[in-house]
PDB file of C-alpha atoms in Angstrom:
ATOM      1  CA  MET P  17      24.437 -25.529  27.069  1.00  0.00           C
ATOM      2  CA  SER P  18      20.884 -26.510  28.008  1.00  0.00           C
ATOM      3  CA  ILE P  19      18.210 -23.873  27.404  1.00  0.00           C
ATOM      4  CA  GLN P  20      14.633 -24.029  28.660  1.00  0.00           C
ATOM      5  CA  VAL P  21      12.030 -22.121  26.640  1.00  0.00           C
ATOM      6  CA  THR P  22       8.621 -21.360  28.160  1.00  0.00           C
ATOM      7  CA  GLY P  23       5.671 -19.585  26.615  1.00  0.00           C
ATOM      8  CA  ILE P  24       4.047 -17.380  29.262  1.00  0.00           C
ATOM      9  CA  SER P  25       0.287 -17.857  29.147  1.00  0.00           C
ATOM     10  CA  GLY P  26      -2.395 -16.146  31.193  1.00  0.00           C
ATOM     11  CA  ILE P  27      -1.664 -12.645  29.925  1.00  0.00           C
ATOM     12  CA  PRO P  28      -5.000 -10.985  29.040  1.00  0.00           C
ATOM     13  CA  LEU P  29      -5.753  -8.852  25.996  1.00  0.00           C
ATOM     14  CA  ILE P  30      -3.739  -5.697  26.556  1.00  0.00           C
ATOM     15  CA  GLN P  31      -5.342  -2.287  26.851  1.00  0.00           C
ATOM     16  CA  LYS P  32      -3.758   1.161  26.901  1.00  0.00           C
ATOM     17  CA  GLY P  33      -2.285   1.852  30.329  1.00  0.00           C
ATOM     18  CA  ASP P  34      -1.784  -1.789  31.331  1.00  0.00           C
ATOM     19  CA  SER P  35       1.488  -2.572  33.131  1.00  0.00           C
ATOM     20  CA  LEU P  36       3.225  -5.287  31.147  1.00  0.00           C
ATOM     21  CA  PRO P  37       5.891  -5.933  33.818  1.00  0.00           C
ATOM     22  CA  ASP P  38       3.179  -6.522  36.443  1.00  0.00           C
ATOM     23  CA  LEU P  39       1.224  -8.856  34.171  1.00  0.00           C
ATOM     24  CA  ILE P  40       4.365 -10.777  33.215  1.00  0.00           C
ATOM     25  CA  CYS P  41       5.518 -11.152  36.819  1.00  0.00           C
ATOM     26  CA  ALA P  42       2.056 -12.370  37.845  1.00  0.00           C
ATOM     27  CA  ASN P  43       2.291 -15.247  35.371  1.00  0.00           C
ATOM     28  CA  THR P  44       5.863 -16.525  35.745  1.00  0.00           C
ATOM     29  CA  ARG P  45       8.847 -16.695  38.085  1.00  0.00           C
ATOM     30  CA  PHE P  46      12.307 -15.468  37.177  1.00  0.00           C
ATOM     31  CA  GLU P  47      15.902 -16.337  37.959  1.00  0.00           C
ATOM     32  CA  ASN P  48      18.918 -14.133  37.318  1.00  0.00           C
ATOM     33  CA  GLY P  49      20.003 -14.409  33.706  1.00  0.00           C
ATOM     34  CA  ASP P  50      16.596 -15.280  32.271  1.00  0.00           C
ATOM     35  CA  ILE P  51      15.680 -13.542  29.031  1.00  0.00           C
ATOM     36  CA  ILE P  52      12.139 -12.691  28.001  1.00  0.00           C
ATOM     37  CA  CYS P  53      10.943 -11.877  24.506  1.00  0.00           C
ATOM     38  CA  VAL P  54       7.938  -9.579  24.391  1.00  0.00           C
ATOM     39  CA  ALA P  55       5.861  -9.143  21.231  1.00  0.00           C
ATOM     40  CA  SER P  56       5.939  -5.539  20.047  1.00  0.00           C
ATOM     41  CA  THR P  57       2.160  -5.671  19.566  1.00  0.00           C
ATOM     42  CA  ILE P  58       1.425  -5.764  23.281  1.00  0.00           C
ATOM     43  CA  VAL P  59       4.035  -3.087  24.013  1.00  0.00           C
ATOM     44  CA  SER P  60       2.344  -0.816  21.476  1.00  0.00           C
ATOM     45  CA  LYS P  61      -1.125  -1.554  22.830  1.00  0.00           C
ATOM     46  CA  ALA P  62      -0.061  -0.822  26.410  1.00  0.00           C
ATOM     47  CA  LYS P  63       1.528   2.476  25.345  1.00  0.00           C
ATOM     48  CA  GLY P  64      -1.343   3.462  23.075  1.00  0.00           C
ATOM     49  CA  TYR P  65       0.548   3.346  19.782  1.00  0.00           C
ATOM     50  CA  VAL P  66      -2.684   2.733  17.896  1.00  0.00           C
ATOM     51  CA  ARG P  67      -4.313   4.913  15.219  1.00  0.00           C
ATOM     52  CA  PRO P  68      -7.935   4.747  14.010  1.00  0.00           C
ATOM     53  CA  LEU P  69      -8.019   4.616  10.217  1.00  0.00           C
ATOM     54  CA  ALA P  70     -10.945   7.032  10.257  1.00  0.00           C
ATOM     55  CA  GLU P  71      -8.657   9.767  11.616  1.00  0.00           C
ATOM     56  CA  ILE P  72      -5.988   9.389   8.921  1.00  0.00           C
ATOM     57  CA  ILE P  73      -6.186  11.630   5.856  1.00  0.00           C
ATOM     58  CA  PRO P  74      -4.136  10.266   2.940  1.00  0.00           C
ATOM     59  CA  THR P  75      -1.717  12.578   1.149  1.00  0.00           C
ATOM     60  CA  PRO P  76      -1.252  12.476  -2.643  1.00  0.00           C
ATOM     61  CA  ASP P  77       1.843  10.307  -2.110  1.00  0.00           C
ATOM     62  CA  ALA P  78      -0.193   7.803  -0.086  1.00  0.00           C
ATOM     63  CA  GLU P  79      -2.914   7.764  -2.757  1.00  0.00           C
ATOM     64  CA  ARG P  80      -0.323   7.222  -5.482  1.00  0.00           C
ATOM     65  CA  ILE P  81       1.440   4.353  -3.689  1.00  0.00           C
ATOM     66  CA  ALA P  82      -1.859   2.752  -2.660  1.00  0.00           C
ATOM     67  CA  SER P  83      -3.004   2.713  -6.278  1.00  0.00           C
ATOM     68  CA  LYS P  84       0.003   0.498  -7.049  1.00  0.00           C
ATOM     69  CA  THR P  85       0.013  -1.731  -3.957  1.00  0.00           C
ATOM     70  CA  GLY P  86      -3.771  -2.153  -3.768  1.00  0.00           C
ATOM     71  CA  GLU P  87      -3.841  -1.130  -0.102  1.00  0.00           C
ATOM     72  CA  ASP P  88      -6.069   1.277   1.788  1.00  0.00           C
ATOM     73  CA  PRO P  89      -4.583   4.793   1.268  1.00  0.00           C
ATOM     74  CA  ARG P  90      -5.153   5.513   4.948  1.00  0.00           C
ATOM     75  CA  PHE P  91      -3.056   2.462   5.876  1.00  0.00           C
ATOM     76  CA  VAL P  92      -0.330   3.598   3.478  1.00  0.00           C
ATOM     77  CA  GLN P  93      -0.372   7.053   5.065  1.00  0.00           C
ATOM     78  CA  GLY P  94       0.122   5.427   8.468  1.00  0.00           C
ATOM     79  CA  VAL P  95       3.192   3.683   7.051  1.00  0.00           C
ATOM     80  CA  LEU P  96       4.561   6.921   5.594  1.00  0.00           C
ATOM     81  CA  ASP P  97       3.986   8.774   8.870  1.00  0.00           C
ATOM     82  CA  SER P  98       5.942   6.098  10.748  1.00  0.00           C
ATOM     83  CA  SER P  99       8.925   6.174   8.363  1.00  0.00           C
ATOM     84  CA  VAL P 100      11.965   8.397   8.026  1.00  0.00           C
ATOM     85  CA  ASP P 101      13.001   6.948   4.659  1.00  0.00           C
ATOM     86  CA  ILE P 102      11.139   5.048   1.951  1.00  0.00           C
ATOM     87  CA  ILE P 103      13.513   2.556   0.349  1.00  0.00           C
ATOM     88  CA  ILE P 104      11.040   0.744  -1.940  1.00  0.00           C
ATOM     89  CA  GLU P 105       7.479   1.810  -2.808  1.00  0.00           C
ATOM     90  CA  TYR P 106       6.333  -1.149  -4.898  1.00  0.00           C
ATOM     91  CA  PRO P 107       5.459  -4.061  -4.926  1.00  0.00           C
ATOM     92  CA  PHE P 108       5.543  -3.373  -1.189  1.00  0.00           C
ATOM     93  CA  ILE P 109       6.687  -0.471   0.944  1.00  0.00           C
ATOM     94  CA  LEU P 110      10.093  -1.045   2.518  1.00  0.00           C
ATOM     95  CA  SER P 111      11.040   1.744   4.862  1.00  0.00           C
ATOM     96  CA  GLU P 112      13.337   2.821   7.659  1.00  0.00           C
ATOM     97  CA  LEU P 113      11.977   3.771  11.066  1.00  0.00           C
ATOM     98  CA  PRO P 114      13.409   6.482  13.334  1.00  0.00           C
ATOM     99  CA  PHE P 115      15.197   3.936  15.553  1.00  0.00           C
ATOM    100  CA  GLY P 116      17.050   2.335  12.624  1.00  0.00           C
ATOM    101  CA  HIS P 117      14.928  -0.723  11.876  1.00  0.00           C
ATOM    102  CA  VAL P 118      14.148  -1.397   8.215  1.00  0.00           C
ATOM    103  CA  GLY P 119      10.940  -3.290   7.613  1.00  0.00           C
ATOM    104  CA  VAL P 120       8.045  -3.923   5.280  1.00  0.00           C
ATOM    105  CA  ARG P 121       5.311  -1.301   5.769  1.00  0.00           C
ATOM    106  CA  ALA P 122       7.286   0.145   8.716  1.00  0.00           C
ATOM    107  CA  GLY P 123       5.949  -2.706  10.846  1.00  0.00           C
ATOM    108  CA  VAL P 124       2.468  -1.159  10.769  1.00  0.00           C
ATOM    109  CA  ASP P 125      -0.155  -3.856  11.307  1.00  0.00           C
ATOM    110  CA  ASN P 126      -3.922  -4.169  11.226  1.00  0.00           C
ATOM    111  CA  SER P 127      -4.183  -7.699  12.647  1.00  0.00           C
ATOM    112  CA  ASN P 128      -4.805  -8.610  16.297  1.00  0.00           C
ATOM    113  CA  ILE P 129      -6.400  -5.227  16.895  1.00  0.00           C
ATOM    114  CA  GLU P 130     -10.042  -4.412  17.510  1.00  0.00           C
ATOM    115  CA  GLY P 131     -12.011  -2.312  15.024  1.00  0.00           C
ATOM    116  CA  GLU P 132     -10.622  -0.339  12.083  1.00  0.00           C
ATOM    117  CA  ASN P 133      -7.323   0.548  13.711  1.00  0.00           C
ATOM    118  CA  ILE P 134      -3.662   0.080  12.958  1.00  0.00           C
ATOM    119  CA  ILE P 135      -0.899  -0.756  15.418  1.00  0.00           C
ATOM    120  CA  LEU P 136       2.402   1.098  15.109  1.00  0.00           C
ATOM    121  CA  LEU P 137       5.727  -0.230  16.318  1.00  0.00           C
ATOM    122  CA  PRO P 138       6.953   1.231  19.629  1.00  0.00           C
ATOM    123  CA  LYS P 139       8.503   4.665  19.115  1.00  0.00           C
ATOM    124  CA  ASP P 140      11.670   3.768  21.074  1.00  0.00           C
ATOM    125  CA  PRO P 141      11.929  -0.016  21.502  1.00  0.00           C
ATOM    126  CA  MET P 142      15.284   0.203  23.299  1.00  0.00           C
ATOM    127  CA  ALA P 143      13.757   2.459  25.957  1.00  0.00           C
ATOM    128  CA  GLU P 144      10.705   0.204  26.206  1.00  0.00           C
ATOM    129  CA  ALA P 145      12.941  -2.833  26.781  1.00  0.00           C
ATOM    130  CA  ARG P 146      14.916  -0.980  29.468  1.00  0.00           C
ATOM    131  CA  GLU P 147      11.703   0.074  31.207  1.00  0.00           C
ATOM    132  CA  ILE P 148      10.336  -3.476  31.319  1.00  0.00           C
ATOM    133  CA  ARG P 149      13.678  -4.800  32.583  1.00  0.00           C
ATOM    134  CA  GLU P 150      13.925  -2.157  35.306  1.00  0.00           C
ATOM    135  CA  LYS P 151      10.370  -2.662  36.520  1.00  0.00           C
ATOM    136  CA  ILE P 152      10.773  -6.436  36.673  1.00  0.00           C
ATOM    137  CA  HIS P 153      13.962  -5.950  38.696  1.00  0.00           C
ATOM    138  CA  HIS P 154      12.139  -3.529  41.026  1.00  0.00           C
ATOM    139  CA  ALA P 155       9.302  -6.021  41.539  1.00  0.00           C
ATOM    140  CA  THR P 156      11.385  -9.198  41.913  1.00  0.00           C
ATOM    141  CA  GLY P 157      14.990  -8.210  42.644  1.00  0.00           C
ATOM    142  CA  VAL P 158      16.013 -10.386  39.688  1.00  0.00           C
ATOM    143  CA  ASP P 159      18.081  -9.290  36.688  1.00  0.00           C
ATOM    144  CA  VAL P 160      16.531 -10.405  33.418  1.00  0.00           C
ATOM    145  CA  GLY P 161      17.247  -9.561  29.814  1.00  0.00           C
ATOM    146  CA  VAL P 162      14.420  -8.207  27.665  1.00  0.00           C
ATOM    147  CA  ILE P 163      14.012  -8.409  23.895  1.00  0.00           C
ATOM    148  CA  ILE P 164      11.138  -6.716  22.076  1.00  0.00           C
ATOM    149  CA  THR P 165      10.319  -8.633  18.909  1.00  0.00           C
ATOM    150  CA  ASP P 166       8.555  -8.064  15.625  1.00  0.00           C
ATOM    151  CA  THR P 167       7.997 -10.425  12.708  1.00  0.00           C
ATOM    152  CA  CYS P 168       9.753  -9.657   9.431  1.00  0.00           C
ATOM    153  CA  GLY P 169      10.085 -11.229   6.028  1.00  0.00           C
ATOM    154  CA  ARG P 170      13.509 -12.041   4.612  1.00  0.00           C
ATOM    155  CA  ALA P 171      15.024 -11.388   1.223  1.00  0.00           C
ATOM    156  CA  PHE P 172      15.167 -14.472  -1.029  1.00  0.00           C
ATOM    157  CA  ARG P 173      13.180 -16.628   1.419  1.00  0.00           C
ATOM    158  CA  ARG P 174       9.492 -17.303   1.925  1.00  0.00           C
ATOM    159  CA  GLY P 175       7.915 -16.793   5.339  1.00  0.00           C
ATOM    160  CA  GLN P 176       8.372 -14.540   8.320  1.00  0.00           C
ATOM    161  CA  THR P 177      10.543 -14.877  11.393  1.00  0.00           C
ATOM    162  CA  GLY P 178      10.957 -12.967  14.625  1.00  0.00           C
ATOM    163  CA  SER P 179      13.500 -10.161  14.824  1.00  0.00           C
ATOM    164  CA  ALA P 180      14.695  -8.019  17.699  1.00  0.00           C
ATOM    165  CA  ILE P 181      13.803  -4.328  17.511  1.00  0.00           C
ATOM    166  CA  GLY P 182      14.756  -3.438  21.085  1.00  0.00           C
ATOM    167  CA  TRP P 183      16.772  -5.105  23.842  1.00  0.00           C
ATOM    168  CA  ALA P 184      18.183  -4.503  27.316  1.00  0.00           C
ATOM    169  CA  GLY P 185      20.388  -6.486  29.658  1.00  0.00           C
ATOM    170  CA  MET P 186      22.588  -7.969  26.926  1.00  0.00           C
ATOM    171  CA  THR P 187      24.472  -6.982  23.798  1.00  0.00           C
ATOM    172  CA  ALA P 188      22.796  -7.582  20.449  1.00  0.00           C
ATOM    173  CA  ILE P 189      25.879  -9.057  18.801  1.00  0.00           C
ATOM    174  CA  ARG P 190      28.193 -11.801  20.033  1.00  0.00           C
ATOM    175  CA  ASP P 191      31.517 -10.787  18.528  1.00  0.00           C
ATOM    176  CA  PHE P 192      33.857 -13.628  17.567  1.00  0.00           C
ATOM    177  CA  ARG P 193      36.412 -11.453  15.794  1.00  0.00           C
ATOM    178  CA  GLY P 194      39.877 -12.233  17.102  1.00  0.00           C
ATOM    179  CA  ASP P 195      38.883 -15.735  18.241  1.00  0.00           C
ATOM    180  CA  HIS P 196      40.150 -18.828  16.419  1.00  0.00           C
ATOM    181  CA  ASP P 197      38.281 -21.654  14.727  1.00  0.00           C
ATOM    182  CA  LEU P 198      38.874 -25.390  15.282  1.00  0.00           C
ATOM    183  CA  PHE P 199      41.981 -25.263  13.068  1.00  0.00           C
ATOM    184  CA  GLY P 200      43.539 -22.159  14.575  1.00  0.00           C
ATOM    185  CA  LEU P 201      42.411 -19.720  11.874  1.00  0.00           C
ATOM    186  CA  GLU P 202      41.709 -16.265  13.288  1.00  0.00           C
ATOM    187  CA  LEU P 203      38.137 -15.114  12.751  1.00  0.00           C
ATOM    188  CA  GLU P 204      37.985 -11.681  11.139  1.00  0.00           C
ATOM    189  CA  ILE P 205      34.336 -11.005  10.324  1.00  0.00           C
ATOM    190  CA  THR P 206      32.172 -13.365  12.390  1.00  0.00           C
ATOM    191  CA  GLU P 207      29.535 -11.502  14.385  1.00  0.00           C
ATOM    192  CA  GLU P 208      26.481 -13.415  15.613  1.00  0.00           C
ATOM    193  CA  ALA P 209      23.160 -11.555  15.962  1.00  0.00           C
ATOM    194  CA  VAL P 210      22.137 -13.372  19.149  1.00  0.00           C
ATOM    195  CA  VAL P 211      19.122 -11.178  19.910  1.00  0.00           C
ATOM    196  CA  ASP P 212      17.669 -12.017  16.490  1.00  0.00           C
ATOM    197  CA  GLU P 213      18.297 -15.732  16.994  1.00  0.00           C
ATOM    198  CA  ILE P 214      16.468 -15.679  20.325  1.00  0.00           C
ATOM    199  CA  ALA P 215      13.679 -13.524  18.882  1.00  0.00           C
ATOM    200  CA  ALA P 216      13.222 -15.946  15.993  1.00  0.00           C
ATOM    201  CA  PHE P 217      12.764 -18.929  18.300  1.00  0.00           C
ATOM    202  CA  SER P 218      10.378 -16.975  20.501  1.00  0.00           C
ATOM    203  CA  ASN P 219       8.213 -16.320  17.464  1.00  0.00           C
ATOM    204  CA  PHE P 220       7.962 -20.091  16.952  1.00  0.00           C
ATOM    205  CA  ILE P 221       6.368 -20.300  20.412  1.00  0.00           C
ATOM    206  CA  MET P 222       4.250 -17.161  20.085  1.00  0.00           C
ATOM    207  CA  GLY P 223       2.738 -18.110  16.739  1.00  0.00           C
ATOM    208  CA  GLU P 224       1.194 -15.719  14.252  1.00  0.00           C
ATOM    209  CA  SER P 225      -2.565 -16.044  14.688  1.00  0.00           C
ATOM    210  CA  ASN P 226      -4.596 -16.713  17.837  1.00  0.00           C
ATOM    211  CA  ASN P 227      -2.081 -18.543  20.034  1.00  0.00           C
ATOM    212  CA  GLY P 228      -2.306 -15.876  22.736  1.00  0.00           C
ATOM    213  CA  VAL P 229       1.315 -16.256  23.905  1.00  0.00           C
ATOM    214  CA  PRO P 230       2.889 -12.791  23.589  1.00  0.00           C
ATOM    215  CA  VAL P 231       5.800 -13.390  25.992  1.00  0.00           C
ATOM    216  CA  VAL P 232       8.393 -16.171  25.964  1.00  0.00           C
ATOM    217  CA  LYS P 233      10.996 -16.870  28.660  1.00  0.00           C
ATOM    218  CA  PHE P 234      14.448 -18.328  27.975  1.00  0.00           C
ATOM    219  CA  SER P 235      16.461 -19.824  30.839  1.00  0.00           C
ATOM    220  CA  GLY P 236      20.085 -20.944  30.531  1.00  0.00           C
ATOM    221  CA  CYS P 237      21.284 -18.783  27.633  1.00  0.00           C
ATOM    222  CA  GLY P 238      24.409 -17.749  29.519  1.00  0.00           C
ATOM    223  CA  THR P 239      26.307 -14.556  28.758  1.00  0.00           C
ATOM    224  CA  TRP P 240      28.387 -13.289  25.854  1.00  0.00           C
ATOM    225  CA  LYS P 241      30.564 -10.354  24.908  1.00  0.00           C
ATOM    226  CA  GLY P 242      29.938  -8.129  21.957  1.00  0.00           C
ATOM    227  CA  HIS P 243      28.320  -4.861  20.950  1.00  0.00           C
ATOM    228  CA  ASP P 244      24.996  -3.268  20.021  1.00  0.00           C
ATOM    229  CA  SER P 245      25.669  -2.097  16.462  1.00  0.00           C
ATOM    230  CA  LEU P 246      22.956  -4.300  14.997  1.00  0.00           C
ATOM    231  CA  TYR P 247      21.949  -1.915  12.232  1.00  0.00           C
ATOM    232  CA  PHE P 248      24.232  -0.986   9.359  1.00  0.00           C
ATOM    233  CA  THR P 249      24.783   2.696   8.804  1.00  0.00           C
ATOM    234  CA  LYS P 250      23.847   3.979   5.358  1.00  0.00           C
ATOM    235  CA  GLU P 251      27.559   4.142   4.537  1.00  0.00           C
ATOM    236  CA  GLU P 252      28.040   0.470   5.478  1.00  0.00           C
ATOM    237  CA  ASP P 253      24.853  -0.892   3.895  1.00  0.00           C
ATOM    238  CA  LEU P 254      25.823  -2.605   0.636  1.00  0.00           C
ATOM    239  CA  ILE P 255      22.182  -3.264  -0.316  1.00  0.00           C
ATOM    240  CA  ARG P 256      21.321   0.436  -0.222  1.00  0.00           C
ATOM    241  CA  LYS P 257      24.355   1.144  -2.355  1.00  0.00           C
ATOM    242  CA  ALA P 258      23.340  -1.560  -4.834  1.00  0.00           C
ATOM    243  CA  LEU P 259      19.881   0.018  -5.058  1.00  0.00           C
ATOM    244  CA  HIS P 260      21.541   3.433  -5.602  1.00  0.00           C
ATOM    245  CA  ILE P 261      19.588   4.919  -2.675  1.00  0.00           C
TER     246      ILE P 261
END
């Protein structure tokens, strides 16, 4: 396998109402089977998933948590409003979002945004990925895969990496169960989170500060079989059970 990875430059600062598919197509060419990773930040900006801090009134819960974390209570309220379940309150907020993703501070961010505003993660990243894929196909006649990415920390390790929060045109998991290893042993539990692996490498190209590369194209990834059950259910999640949540 030989994979070509290209950061797509030339995309301007995104404003509410901008058409990401049009801007992406204007700055690159596609072939069938290409996969693009799109930073969730620009998806949220284009859709208007931005809240001014001045319009957020903290609740007593937000005030209480902020007193422990040292954060702006209005920012904490934005996190609480974006979450369906608070798993950890301190030393940082770890919460679950409506679409199943579990992340620090619900993925709410106040970087790479003008003024005193916060950016929220897309409300339905799977639908956003499908929409971008469909519009690129309509404009070019080419079938591409789309992954919407966000950066996340990892338990027991320092640093952040890219993760997939929405995808279209591929399955999230490459399922090896039932295959055999080099010595003929049947694989029983091996499931590879391919969308996360691709998202992580795209984040290496995008960078985390002022690189200005919010879209990355992968050519030559091939195809795989699997499924989309990327998130554990609460019944399956051993970490939740260990935390007695």
